[in-house]
Short mmCIF file of C-alpha atoms in Angstrom, two decimals:
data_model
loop_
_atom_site.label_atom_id
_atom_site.label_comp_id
_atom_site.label_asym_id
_atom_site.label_seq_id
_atom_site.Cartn_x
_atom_site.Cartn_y
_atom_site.Cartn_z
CA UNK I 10 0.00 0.00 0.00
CA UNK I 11 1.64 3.35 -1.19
CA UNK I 12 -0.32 6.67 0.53
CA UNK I 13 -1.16 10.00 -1.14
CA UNK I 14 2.45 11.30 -0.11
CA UNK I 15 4.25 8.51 -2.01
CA UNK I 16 5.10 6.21 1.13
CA UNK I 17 5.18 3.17 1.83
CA UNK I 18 2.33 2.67 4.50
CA UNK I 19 2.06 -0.84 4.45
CA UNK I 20 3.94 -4.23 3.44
CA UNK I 21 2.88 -8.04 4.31
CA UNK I 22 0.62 -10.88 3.42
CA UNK I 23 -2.49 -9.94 1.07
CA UNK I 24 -5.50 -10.38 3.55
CA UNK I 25 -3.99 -8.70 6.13
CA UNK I 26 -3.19 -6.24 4.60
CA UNK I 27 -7.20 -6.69 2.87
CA UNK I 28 -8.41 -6.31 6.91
CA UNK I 29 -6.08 -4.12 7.73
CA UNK I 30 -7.52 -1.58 5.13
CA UNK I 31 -11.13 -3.09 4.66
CA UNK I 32 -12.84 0.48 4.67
CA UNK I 33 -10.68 2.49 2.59
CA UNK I 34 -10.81 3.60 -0.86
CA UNK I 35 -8.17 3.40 -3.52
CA UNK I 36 -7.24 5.84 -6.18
CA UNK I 37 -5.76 2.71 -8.06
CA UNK I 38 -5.08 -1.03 -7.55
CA UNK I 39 -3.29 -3.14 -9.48
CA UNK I 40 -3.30 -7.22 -9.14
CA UNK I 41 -0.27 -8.75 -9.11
CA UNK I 42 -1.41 -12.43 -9.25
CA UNK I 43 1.27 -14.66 -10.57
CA UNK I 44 3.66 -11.74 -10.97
CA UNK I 45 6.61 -9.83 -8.57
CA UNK I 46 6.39 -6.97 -6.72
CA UNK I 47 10.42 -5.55 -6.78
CA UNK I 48 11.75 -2.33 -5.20
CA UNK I 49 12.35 0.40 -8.36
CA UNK I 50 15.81 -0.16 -9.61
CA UNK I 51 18.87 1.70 -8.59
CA UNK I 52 21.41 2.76 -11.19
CA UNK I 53 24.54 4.12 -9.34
CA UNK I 54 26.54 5.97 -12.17
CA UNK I 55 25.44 6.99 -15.52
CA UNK I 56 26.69 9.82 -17.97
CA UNK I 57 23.50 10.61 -19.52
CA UNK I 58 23.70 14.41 -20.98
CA UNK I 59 26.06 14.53 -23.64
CA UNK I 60 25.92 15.60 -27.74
CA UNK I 61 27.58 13.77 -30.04
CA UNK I 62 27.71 9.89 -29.47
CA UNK I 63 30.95 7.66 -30.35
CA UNK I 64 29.60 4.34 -32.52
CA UNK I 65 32.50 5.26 -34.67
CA UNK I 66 34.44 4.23 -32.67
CA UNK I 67 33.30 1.14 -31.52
CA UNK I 68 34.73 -0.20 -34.90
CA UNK I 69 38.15 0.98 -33.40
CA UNK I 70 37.70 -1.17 -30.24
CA UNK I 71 36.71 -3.73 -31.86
CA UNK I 72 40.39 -3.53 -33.90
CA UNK I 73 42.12 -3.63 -30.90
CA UNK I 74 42.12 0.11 -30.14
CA UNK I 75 42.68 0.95 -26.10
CA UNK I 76 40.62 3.59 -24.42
CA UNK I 77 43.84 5.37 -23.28
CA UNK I 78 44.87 4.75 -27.74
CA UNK I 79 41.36 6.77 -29.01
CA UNK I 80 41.71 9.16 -25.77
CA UNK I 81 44.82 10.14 -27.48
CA UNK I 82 44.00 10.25 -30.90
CA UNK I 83 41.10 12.96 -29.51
CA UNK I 84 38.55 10.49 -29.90
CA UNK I 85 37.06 9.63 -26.53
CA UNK I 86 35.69 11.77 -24.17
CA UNK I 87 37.01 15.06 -25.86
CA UNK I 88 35.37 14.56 -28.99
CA UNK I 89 32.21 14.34 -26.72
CA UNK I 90 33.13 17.53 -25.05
CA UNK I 91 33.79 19.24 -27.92
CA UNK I 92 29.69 18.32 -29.13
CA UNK I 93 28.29 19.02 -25.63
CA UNK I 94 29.81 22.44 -25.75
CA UNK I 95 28.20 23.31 -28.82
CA UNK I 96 25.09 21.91 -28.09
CA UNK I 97 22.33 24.31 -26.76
CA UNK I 98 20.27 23.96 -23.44
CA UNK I 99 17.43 22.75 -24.72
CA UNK I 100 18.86 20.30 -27.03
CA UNK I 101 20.73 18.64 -23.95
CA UNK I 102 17.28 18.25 -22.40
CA UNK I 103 15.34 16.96 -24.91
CA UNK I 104 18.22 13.88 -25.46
CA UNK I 105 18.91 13.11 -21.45
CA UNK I 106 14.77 13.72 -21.31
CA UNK I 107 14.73 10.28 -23.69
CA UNK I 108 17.41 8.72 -22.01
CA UNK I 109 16.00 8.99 -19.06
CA UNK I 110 12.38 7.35 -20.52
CA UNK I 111 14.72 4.75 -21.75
CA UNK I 112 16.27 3.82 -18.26
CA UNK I 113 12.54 4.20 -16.27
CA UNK I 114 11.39 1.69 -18.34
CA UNK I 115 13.93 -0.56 -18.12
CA UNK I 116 13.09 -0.40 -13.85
CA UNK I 117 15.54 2.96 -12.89
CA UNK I 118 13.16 4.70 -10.41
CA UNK I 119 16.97 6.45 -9.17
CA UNK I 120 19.84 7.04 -11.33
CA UNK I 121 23.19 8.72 -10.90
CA UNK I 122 23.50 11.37 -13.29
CA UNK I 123 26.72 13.35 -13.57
CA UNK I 124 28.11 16.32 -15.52
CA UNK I 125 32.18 16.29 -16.77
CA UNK I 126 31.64 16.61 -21.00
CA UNK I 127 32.10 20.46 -20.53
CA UNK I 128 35.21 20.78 -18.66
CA UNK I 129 34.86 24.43 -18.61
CA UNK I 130 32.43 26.12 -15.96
CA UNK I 131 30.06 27.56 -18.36
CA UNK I 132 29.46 23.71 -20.06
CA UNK I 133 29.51 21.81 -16.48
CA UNK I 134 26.80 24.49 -15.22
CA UNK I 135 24.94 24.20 -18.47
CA UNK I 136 24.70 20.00 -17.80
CA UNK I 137 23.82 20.55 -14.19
CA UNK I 138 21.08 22.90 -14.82
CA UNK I 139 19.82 20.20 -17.61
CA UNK I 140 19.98 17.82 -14.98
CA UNK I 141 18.17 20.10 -12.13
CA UNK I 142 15.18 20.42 -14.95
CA UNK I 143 15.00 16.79 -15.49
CA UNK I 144 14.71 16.76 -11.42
CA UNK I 145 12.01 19.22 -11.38
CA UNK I 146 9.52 18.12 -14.04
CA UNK I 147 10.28 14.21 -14.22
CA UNK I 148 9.36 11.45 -12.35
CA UNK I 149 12.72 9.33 -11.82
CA UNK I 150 14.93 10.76 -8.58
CA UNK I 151 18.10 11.50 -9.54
CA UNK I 152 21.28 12.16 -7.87
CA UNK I 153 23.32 15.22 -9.34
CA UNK I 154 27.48 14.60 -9.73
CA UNK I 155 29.55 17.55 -10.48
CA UNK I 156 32.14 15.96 -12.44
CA UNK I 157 34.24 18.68 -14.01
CA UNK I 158 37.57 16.55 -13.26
CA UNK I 159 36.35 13.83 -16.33
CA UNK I 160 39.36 14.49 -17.85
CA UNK I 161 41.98 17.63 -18.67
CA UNK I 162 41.21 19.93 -20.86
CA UNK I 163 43.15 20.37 -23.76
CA UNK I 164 45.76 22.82 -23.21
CA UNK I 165 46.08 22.59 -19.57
CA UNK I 166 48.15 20.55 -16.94
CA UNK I 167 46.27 18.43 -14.44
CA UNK I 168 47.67 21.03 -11.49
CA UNK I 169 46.08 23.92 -13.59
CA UNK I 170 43.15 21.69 -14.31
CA UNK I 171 42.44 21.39 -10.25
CA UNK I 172 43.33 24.74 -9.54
CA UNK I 173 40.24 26.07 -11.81
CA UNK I 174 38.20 23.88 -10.13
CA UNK I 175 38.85 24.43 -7.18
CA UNK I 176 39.32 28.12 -7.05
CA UNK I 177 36.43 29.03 -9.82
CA UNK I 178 34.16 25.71 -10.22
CA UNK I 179 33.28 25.16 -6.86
CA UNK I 180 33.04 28.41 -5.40
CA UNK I 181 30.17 29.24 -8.07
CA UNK I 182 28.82 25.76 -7.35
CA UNK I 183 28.68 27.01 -4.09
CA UNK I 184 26.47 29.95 -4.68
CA UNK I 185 24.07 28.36 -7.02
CA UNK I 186 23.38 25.80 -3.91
CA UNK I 187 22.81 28.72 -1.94
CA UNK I 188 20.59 30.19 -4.24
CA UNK I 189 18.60 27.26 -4.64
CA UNK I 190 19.34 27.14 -8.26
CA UNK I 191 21.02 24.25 -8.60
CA UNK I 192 21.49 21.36 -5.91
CA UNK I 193 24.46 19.08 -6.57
CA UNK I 194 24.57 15.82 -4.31
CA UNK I 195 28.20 13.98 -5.47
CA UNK I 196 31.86 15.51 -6.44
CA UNK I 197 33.85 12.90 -9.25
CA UNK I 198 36.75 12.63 -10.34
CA UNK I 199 38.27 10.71 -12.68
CA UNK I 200 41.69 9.49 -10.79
CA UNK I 201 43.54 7.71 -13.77
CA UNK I 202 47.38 7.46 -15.23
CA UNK I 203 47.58 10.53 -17.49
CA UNK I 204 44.01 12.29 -16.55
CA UNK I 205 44.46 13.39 -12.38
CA UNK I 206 47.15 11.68 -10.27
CA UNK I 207 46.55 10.75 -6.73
CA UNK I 208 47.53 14.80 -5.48
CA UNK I 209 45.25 16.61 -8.17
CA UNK I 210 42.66 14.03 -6.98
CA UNK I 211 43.20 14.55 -3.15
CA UNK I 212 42.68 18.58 -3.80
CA UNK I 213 39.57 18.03 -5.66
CA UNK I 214 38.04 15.83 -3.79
CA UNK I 215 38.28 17.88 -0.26
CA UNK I 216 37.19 21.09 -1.70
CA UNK I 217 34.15 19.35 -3.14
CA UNK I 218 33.30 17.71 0.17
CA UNK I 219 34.13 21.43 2.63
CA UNK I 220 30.94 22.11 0.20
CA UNK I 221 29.08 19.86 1.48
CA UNK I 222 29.28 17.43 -1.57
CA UNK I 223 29.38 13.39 -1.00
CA UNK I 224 32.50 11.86 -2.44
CA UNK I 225 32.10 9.77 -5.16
CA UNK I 226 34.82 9.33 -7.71
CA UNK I 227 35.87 7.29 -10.68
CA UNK I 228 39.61 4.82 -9.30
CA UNK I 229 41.39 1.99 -9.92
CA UNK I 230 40.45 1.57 -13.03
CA UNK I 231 42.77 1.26 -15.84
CA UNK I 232 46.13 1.15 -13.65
CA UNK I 233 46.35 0.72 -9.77
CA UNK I 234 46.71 4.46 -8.34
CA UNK I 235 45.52 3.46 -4.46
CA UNK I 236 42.44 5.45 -5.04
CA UNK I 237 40.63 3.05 -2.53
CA UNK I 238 42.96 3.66 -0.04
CA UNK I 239 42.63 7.33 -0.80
CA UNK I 240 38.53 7.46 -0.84
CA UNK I 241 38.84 5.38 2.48
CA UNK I 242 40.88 8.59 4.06
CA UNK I 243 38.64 11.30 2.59
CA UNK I 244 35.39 9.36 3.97
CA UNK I 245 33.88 9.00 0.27
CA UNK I 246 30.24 7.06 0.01
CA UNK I 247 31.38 5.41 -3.06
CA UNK I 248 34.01 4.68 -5.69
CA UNK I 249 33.75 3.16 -9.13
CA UNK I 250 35.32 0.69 -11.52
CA UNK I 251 38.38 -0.53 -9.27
CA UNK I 252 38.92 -3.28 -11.78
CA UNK I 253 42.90 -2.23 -10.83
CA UNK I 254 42.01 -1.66 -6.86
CA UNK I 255 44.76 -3.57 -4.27
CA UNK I 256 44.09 -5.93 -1.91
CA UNK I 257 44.54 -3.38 0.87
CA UNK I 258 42.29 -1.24 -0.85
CA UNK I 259 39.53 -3.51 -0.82
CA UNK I 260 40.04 -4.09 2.71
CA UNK I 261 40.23 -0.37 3.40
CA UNK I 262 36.94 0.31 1.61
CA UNK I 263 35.59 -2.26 3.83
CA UNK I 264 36.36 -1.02 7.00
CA UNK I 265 35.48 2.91 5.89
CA UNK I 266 32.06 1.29 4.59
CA UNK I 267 32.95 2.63 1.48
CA UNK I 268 30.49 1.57 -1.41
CA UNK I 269 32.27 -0.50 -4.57
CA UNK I 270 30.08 0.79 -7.70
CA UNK I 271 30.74 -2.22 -9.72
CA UNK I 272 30.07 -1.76 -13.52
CA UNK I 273 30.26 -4.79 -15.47
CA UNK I 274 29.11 -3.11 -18.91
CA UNK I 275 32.57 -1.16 -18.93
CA UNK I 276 34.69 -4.25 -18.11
CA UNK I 277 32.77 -6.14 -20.72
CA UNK I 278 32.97 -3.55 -23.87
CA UNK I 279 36.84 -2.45 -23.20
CA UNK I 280 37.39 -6.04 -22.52
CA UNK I 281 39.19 -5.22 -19.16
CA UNK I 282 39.63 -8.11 -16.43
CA UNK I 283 36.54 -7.82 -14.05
CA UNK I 284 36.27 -6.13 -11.17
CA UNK I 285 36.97 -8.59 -8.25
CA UNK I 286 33.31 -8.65 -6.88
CA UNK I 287 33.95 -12.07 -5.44
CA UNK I 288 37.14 -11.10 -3.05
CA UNK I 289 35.26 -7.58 -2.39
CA UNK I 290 31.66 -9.40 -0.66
CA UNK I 291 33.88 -11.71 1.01
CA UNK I 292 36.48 -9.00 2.71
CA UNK I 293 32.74 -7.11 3.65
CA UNK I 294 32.49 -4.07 0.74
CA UNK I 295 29.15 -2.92 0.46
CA UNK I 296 29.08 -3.34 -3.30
CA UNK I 297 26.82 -1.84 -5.81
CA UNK I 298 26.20 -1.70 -9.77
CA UNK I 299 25.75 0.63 -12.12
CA UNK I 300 25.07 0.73 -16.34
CA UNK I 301 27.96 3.68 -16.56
CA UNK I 302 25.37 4.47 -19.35
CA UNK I 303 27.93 6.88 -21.71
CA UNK I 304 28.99 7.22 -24.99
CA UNK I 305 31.52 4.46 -24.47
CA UNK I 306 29.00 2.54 -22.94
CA UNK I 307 25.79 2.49 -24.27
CA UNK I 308 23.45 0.49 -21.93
CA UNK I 309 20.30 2.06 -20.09
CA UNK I 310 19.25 -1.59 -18.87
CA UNK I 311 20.20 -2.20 -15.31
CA UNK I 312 18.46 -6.19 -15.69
CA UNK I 313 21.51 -6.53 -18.45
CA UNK I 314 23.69 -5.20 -15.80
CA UNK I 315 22.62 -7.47 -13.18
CA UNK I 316 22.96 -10.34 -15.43
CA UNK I 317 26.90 -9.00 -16.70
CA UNK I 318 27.34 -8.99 -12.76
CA UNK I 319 26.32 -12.69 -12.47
CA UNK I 320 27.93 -14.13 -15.10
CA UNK I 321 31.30 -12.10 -15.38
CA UNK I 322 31.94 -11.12 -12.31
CA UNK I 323 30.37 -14.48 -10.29
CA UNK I 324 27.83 -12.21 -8.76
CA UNK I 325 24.81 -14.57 -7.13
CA UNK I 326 21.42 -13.51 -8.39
CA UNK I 327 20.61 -12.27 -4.64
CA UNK I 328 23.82 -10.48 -4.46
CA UNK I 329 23.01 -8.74 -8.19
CA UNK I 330 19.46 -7.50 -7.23
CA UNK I 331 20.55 -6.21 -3.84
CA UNK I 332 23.92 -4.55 -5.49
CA UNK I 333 21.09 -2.71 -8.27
CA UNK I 334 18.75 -1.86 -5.33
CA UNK I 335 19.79 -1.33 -1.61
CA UNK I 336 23.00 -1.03 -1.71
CA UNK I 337 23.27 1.18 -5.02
CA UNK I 338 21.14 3.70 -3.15
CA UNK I 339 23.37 3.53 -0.48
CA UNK I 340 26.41 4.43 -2.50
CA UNK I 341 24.18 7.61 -3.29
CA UNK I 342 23.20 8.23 0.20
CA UNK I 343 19.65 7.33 -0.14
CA UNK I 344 19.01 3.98 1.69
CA UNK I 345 17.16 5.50 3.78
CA UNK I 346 14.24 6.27 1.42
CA UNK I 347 15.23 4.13 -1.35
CA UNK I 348 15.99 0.53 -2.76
CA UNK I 349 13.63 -1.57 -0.41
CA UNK I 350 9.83 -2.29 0.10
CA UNK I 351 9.67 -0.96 3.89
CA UNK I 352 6.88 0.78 5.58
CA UNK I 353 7.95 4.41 5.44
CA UNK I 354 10.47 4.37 2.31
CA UNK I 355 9.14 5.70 -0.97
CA UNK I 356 6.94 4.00 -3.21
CA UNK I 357 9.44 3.00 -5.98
CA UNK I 358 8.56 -0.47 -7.41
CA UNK I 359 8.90 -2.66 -10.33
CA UNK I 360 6.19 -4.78 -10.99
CA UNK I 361 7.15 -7.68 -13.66
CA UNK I 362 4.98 -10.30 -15.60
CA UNK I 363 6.53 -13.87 -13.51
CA UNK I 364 6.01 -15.51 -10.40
CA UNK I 365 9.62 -15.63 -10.43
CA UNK I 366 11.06 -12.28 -9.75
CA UNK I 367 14.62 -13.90 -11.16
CA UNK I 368 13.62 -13.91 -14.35
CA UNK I 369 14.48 -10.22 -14.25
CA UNK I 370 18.62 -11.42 -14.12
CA UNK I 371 18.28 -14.62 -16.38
CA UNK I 372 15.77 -13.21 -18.95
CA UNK I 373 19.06 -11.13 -21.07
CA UNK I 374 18.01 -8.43 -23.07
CA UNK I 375 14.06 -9.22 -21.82
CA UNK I 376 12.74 -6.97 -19.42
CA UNK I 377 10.90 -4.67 -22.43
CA UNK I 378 8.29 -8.21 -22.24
CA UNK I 379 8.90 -8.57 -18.69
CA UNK I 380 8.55 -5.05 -16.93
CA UNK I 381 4.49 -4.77 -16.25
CA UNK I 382 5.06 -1.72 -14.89
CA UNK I 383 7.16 0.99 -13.12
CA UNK I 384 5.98 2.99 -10.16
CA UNK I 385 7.43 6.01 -8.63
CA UNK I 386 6.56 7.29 -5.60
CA UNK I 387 3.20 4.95 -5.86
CA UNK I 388 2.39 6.62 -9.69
CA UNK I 389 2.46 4.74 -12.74
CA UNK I 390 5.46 5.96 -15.03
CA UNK I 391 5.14 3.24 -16.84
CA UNK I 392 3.43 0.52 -18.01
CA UNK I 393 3.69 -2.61 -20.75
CA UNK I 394 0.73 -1.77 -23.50
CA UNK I 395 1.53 -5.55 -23.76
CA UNK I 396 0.58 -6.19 -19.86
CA UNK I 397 -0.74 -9.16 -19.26
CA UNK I 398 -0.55 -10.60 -22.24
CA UNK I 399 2.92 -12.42 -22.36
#
């Protein structure tokens, strides 16, 4: 039972919950016979405003190309940045608008979204007020990430990189907060070999969180840098990718209670070695997924995530659906309100067409039969014109 407010007043067995409510009325029920109720899904990092996509250059990767090879070659993320700069407003909107659509139906009810194709204040504020519209007149929550750090812009050092950031990014981040124009949740930087050493990363990453900003940053990715050890000593909620990370850094996430957003997509179309989800949920990380939905890679489908998870990185089917719910929303901060069906949380839920709510994981590539319907905050956002039928 989801009230007026979007809250979760009630959870158990069907005829208590039928006594328990015997004399009031419902603007809407929906019978579940034979099907799952889930919590709404949790995606814990996405990329989602951007102009100009990148299939050229899948062609390259598929040749053998590295990231750090196209990156170079000023492919990769700058020839993004160079399209999101030109881009207007409006048309930024109207593409994360249908990305977002995309992701809700696949079960998101809370994504990640983060800025970094501007690298310049005037682009990063242009994505973050894109992304406080979607906030305002959608119904998906969102997280906001200020992630001006994505990379270096051309022409300047990583030191001089940090140094705008920290003296002219975040200051008028600052304000806008203030002002109430813009509400940013997560700082991120992307702490790589070549893009911000461990120092540029450190600077960053402290200024963002004297803000008042959660720390949640990209490490360990493509070389070892010790950016778990590092996110354990600043206090950050989360870091991703750490297909690279140590063995001490593992154990000092685990210990800090410092989320691992695990995202198999990335692993699986750069054909990196997996993250090491296994060694991670045995040392006690609180691990989490995400799609990384970007240009480089293009999924919106957490269920295809959760299956990657299971199947490349030995991820139970238990461990997947809590890693895409509960414990993605912790790596945001929200587990309080989000990523369980408890009395009191909000109504985010994913109803889907089986008595099995596993087929969600093994179905690949099937929740656009599967997904009845997605709720947010007890409305309909979506549902299946096909409902029912399959």
């Amino acid at each position: 039972v989801v009230c007026r407010d979007g809250c979760i007043k009630a959870v158990g067995q069907a005829d208590v919950i039928r006594n328990q409510f015997s004399g009031a009325t419902f603007e809407r029920i929906i019978d579940c016979s034979g099907k799952c109720v889930l919590p709404g899904l949790v995606d814990a990092h996405t990329h989602p405003v951007w102009a100009g996509d990148r299939v050229h250059e899948f062609a390259m990767k598929l040749a053998g190309a590295s990231y750090m090879e196209i990156h170079q070659a000023g492919g990769g993320i700058h020839f993004t940045v160079e399209h999101t700069r030109k881009a207007t407003e409006e048309e930024l909107f109207d593409t994360f608008k249908h990305r977002l659509e995309r992701m809700r139906r696949a079960g998101s009810t809370l994504v990640e979204c983060k800025s970094g194709y501007g690298l310049n204040l005037e682009t990063e504020l242009k994505m973050l007020r894109v992304i406080e519209r979607a906030k305002q007149s959608m119904d998906i929550g969102i997280s906001s990430t200020y992630c001006g750090a994505h990379s270096v812009p051309k022409g300047k050092t990583a030191t001089e990189a940090a140094d705008d950031i920290i003296n002219n990014h975040l200051p008028k981040l600052k304000e806008l907060k203030l002002s109430g124009e813009i509400h940013v949740n997560n700082i991120d930087v992307f702490c790589e070999k070549g893009v911000f050493d461990l120092d540029s990363t450190r600077r960053i990453l402290q200024a963002g969180k004297d803000i008042g900003l959660q720390i949640n940053f990209h490490g360990d990715e493509l070389h070892p840098m010790k950016s778990a050890e590092l996110g354990a000593e600043l206090g950050a909620r989360a870091i991703s990718h750490l297909e690279e990370v140590s063995d001490e850094g593992i154990t000092a996430m685990a210990r800090a209670k410092c989320a691992a957003v695990l995202l198999p997509t990335t692993a699986y179309m750069l054909r990196l070695k997996q993250p090491q989800a296994r060694k991670m949920l045995e040392e006690g990380v609180i691990v989490a997924l995400g799609s990384d939905f970007n240009p480089n890679a293009y999924c919106f489908s957490m269920p295809m995530v959760m299956h990657l998870a299971c199947v490349n990185m030995k991820m139970s089917m238990n461990e997947a659906l809590a890693a895409a719910t509960i414990n993605a929303a912790y790596a945001l901060g929200k587990s309080d309100t989000h990523g369980s069906i408890e009395t009191g949380k909000q109504g985010d839920l994913v109803i889907i067409n089986s008595s099995r709510w596993e087929h969600l994981i093994y179905q690949f590539g099937g929740h656009e039969a599967l997904i009845d319907y997605v709720i947010v905050k007890g409305k309909v956002v979506y549902q299946n014109e096909r409902c029912g039928t399959m």
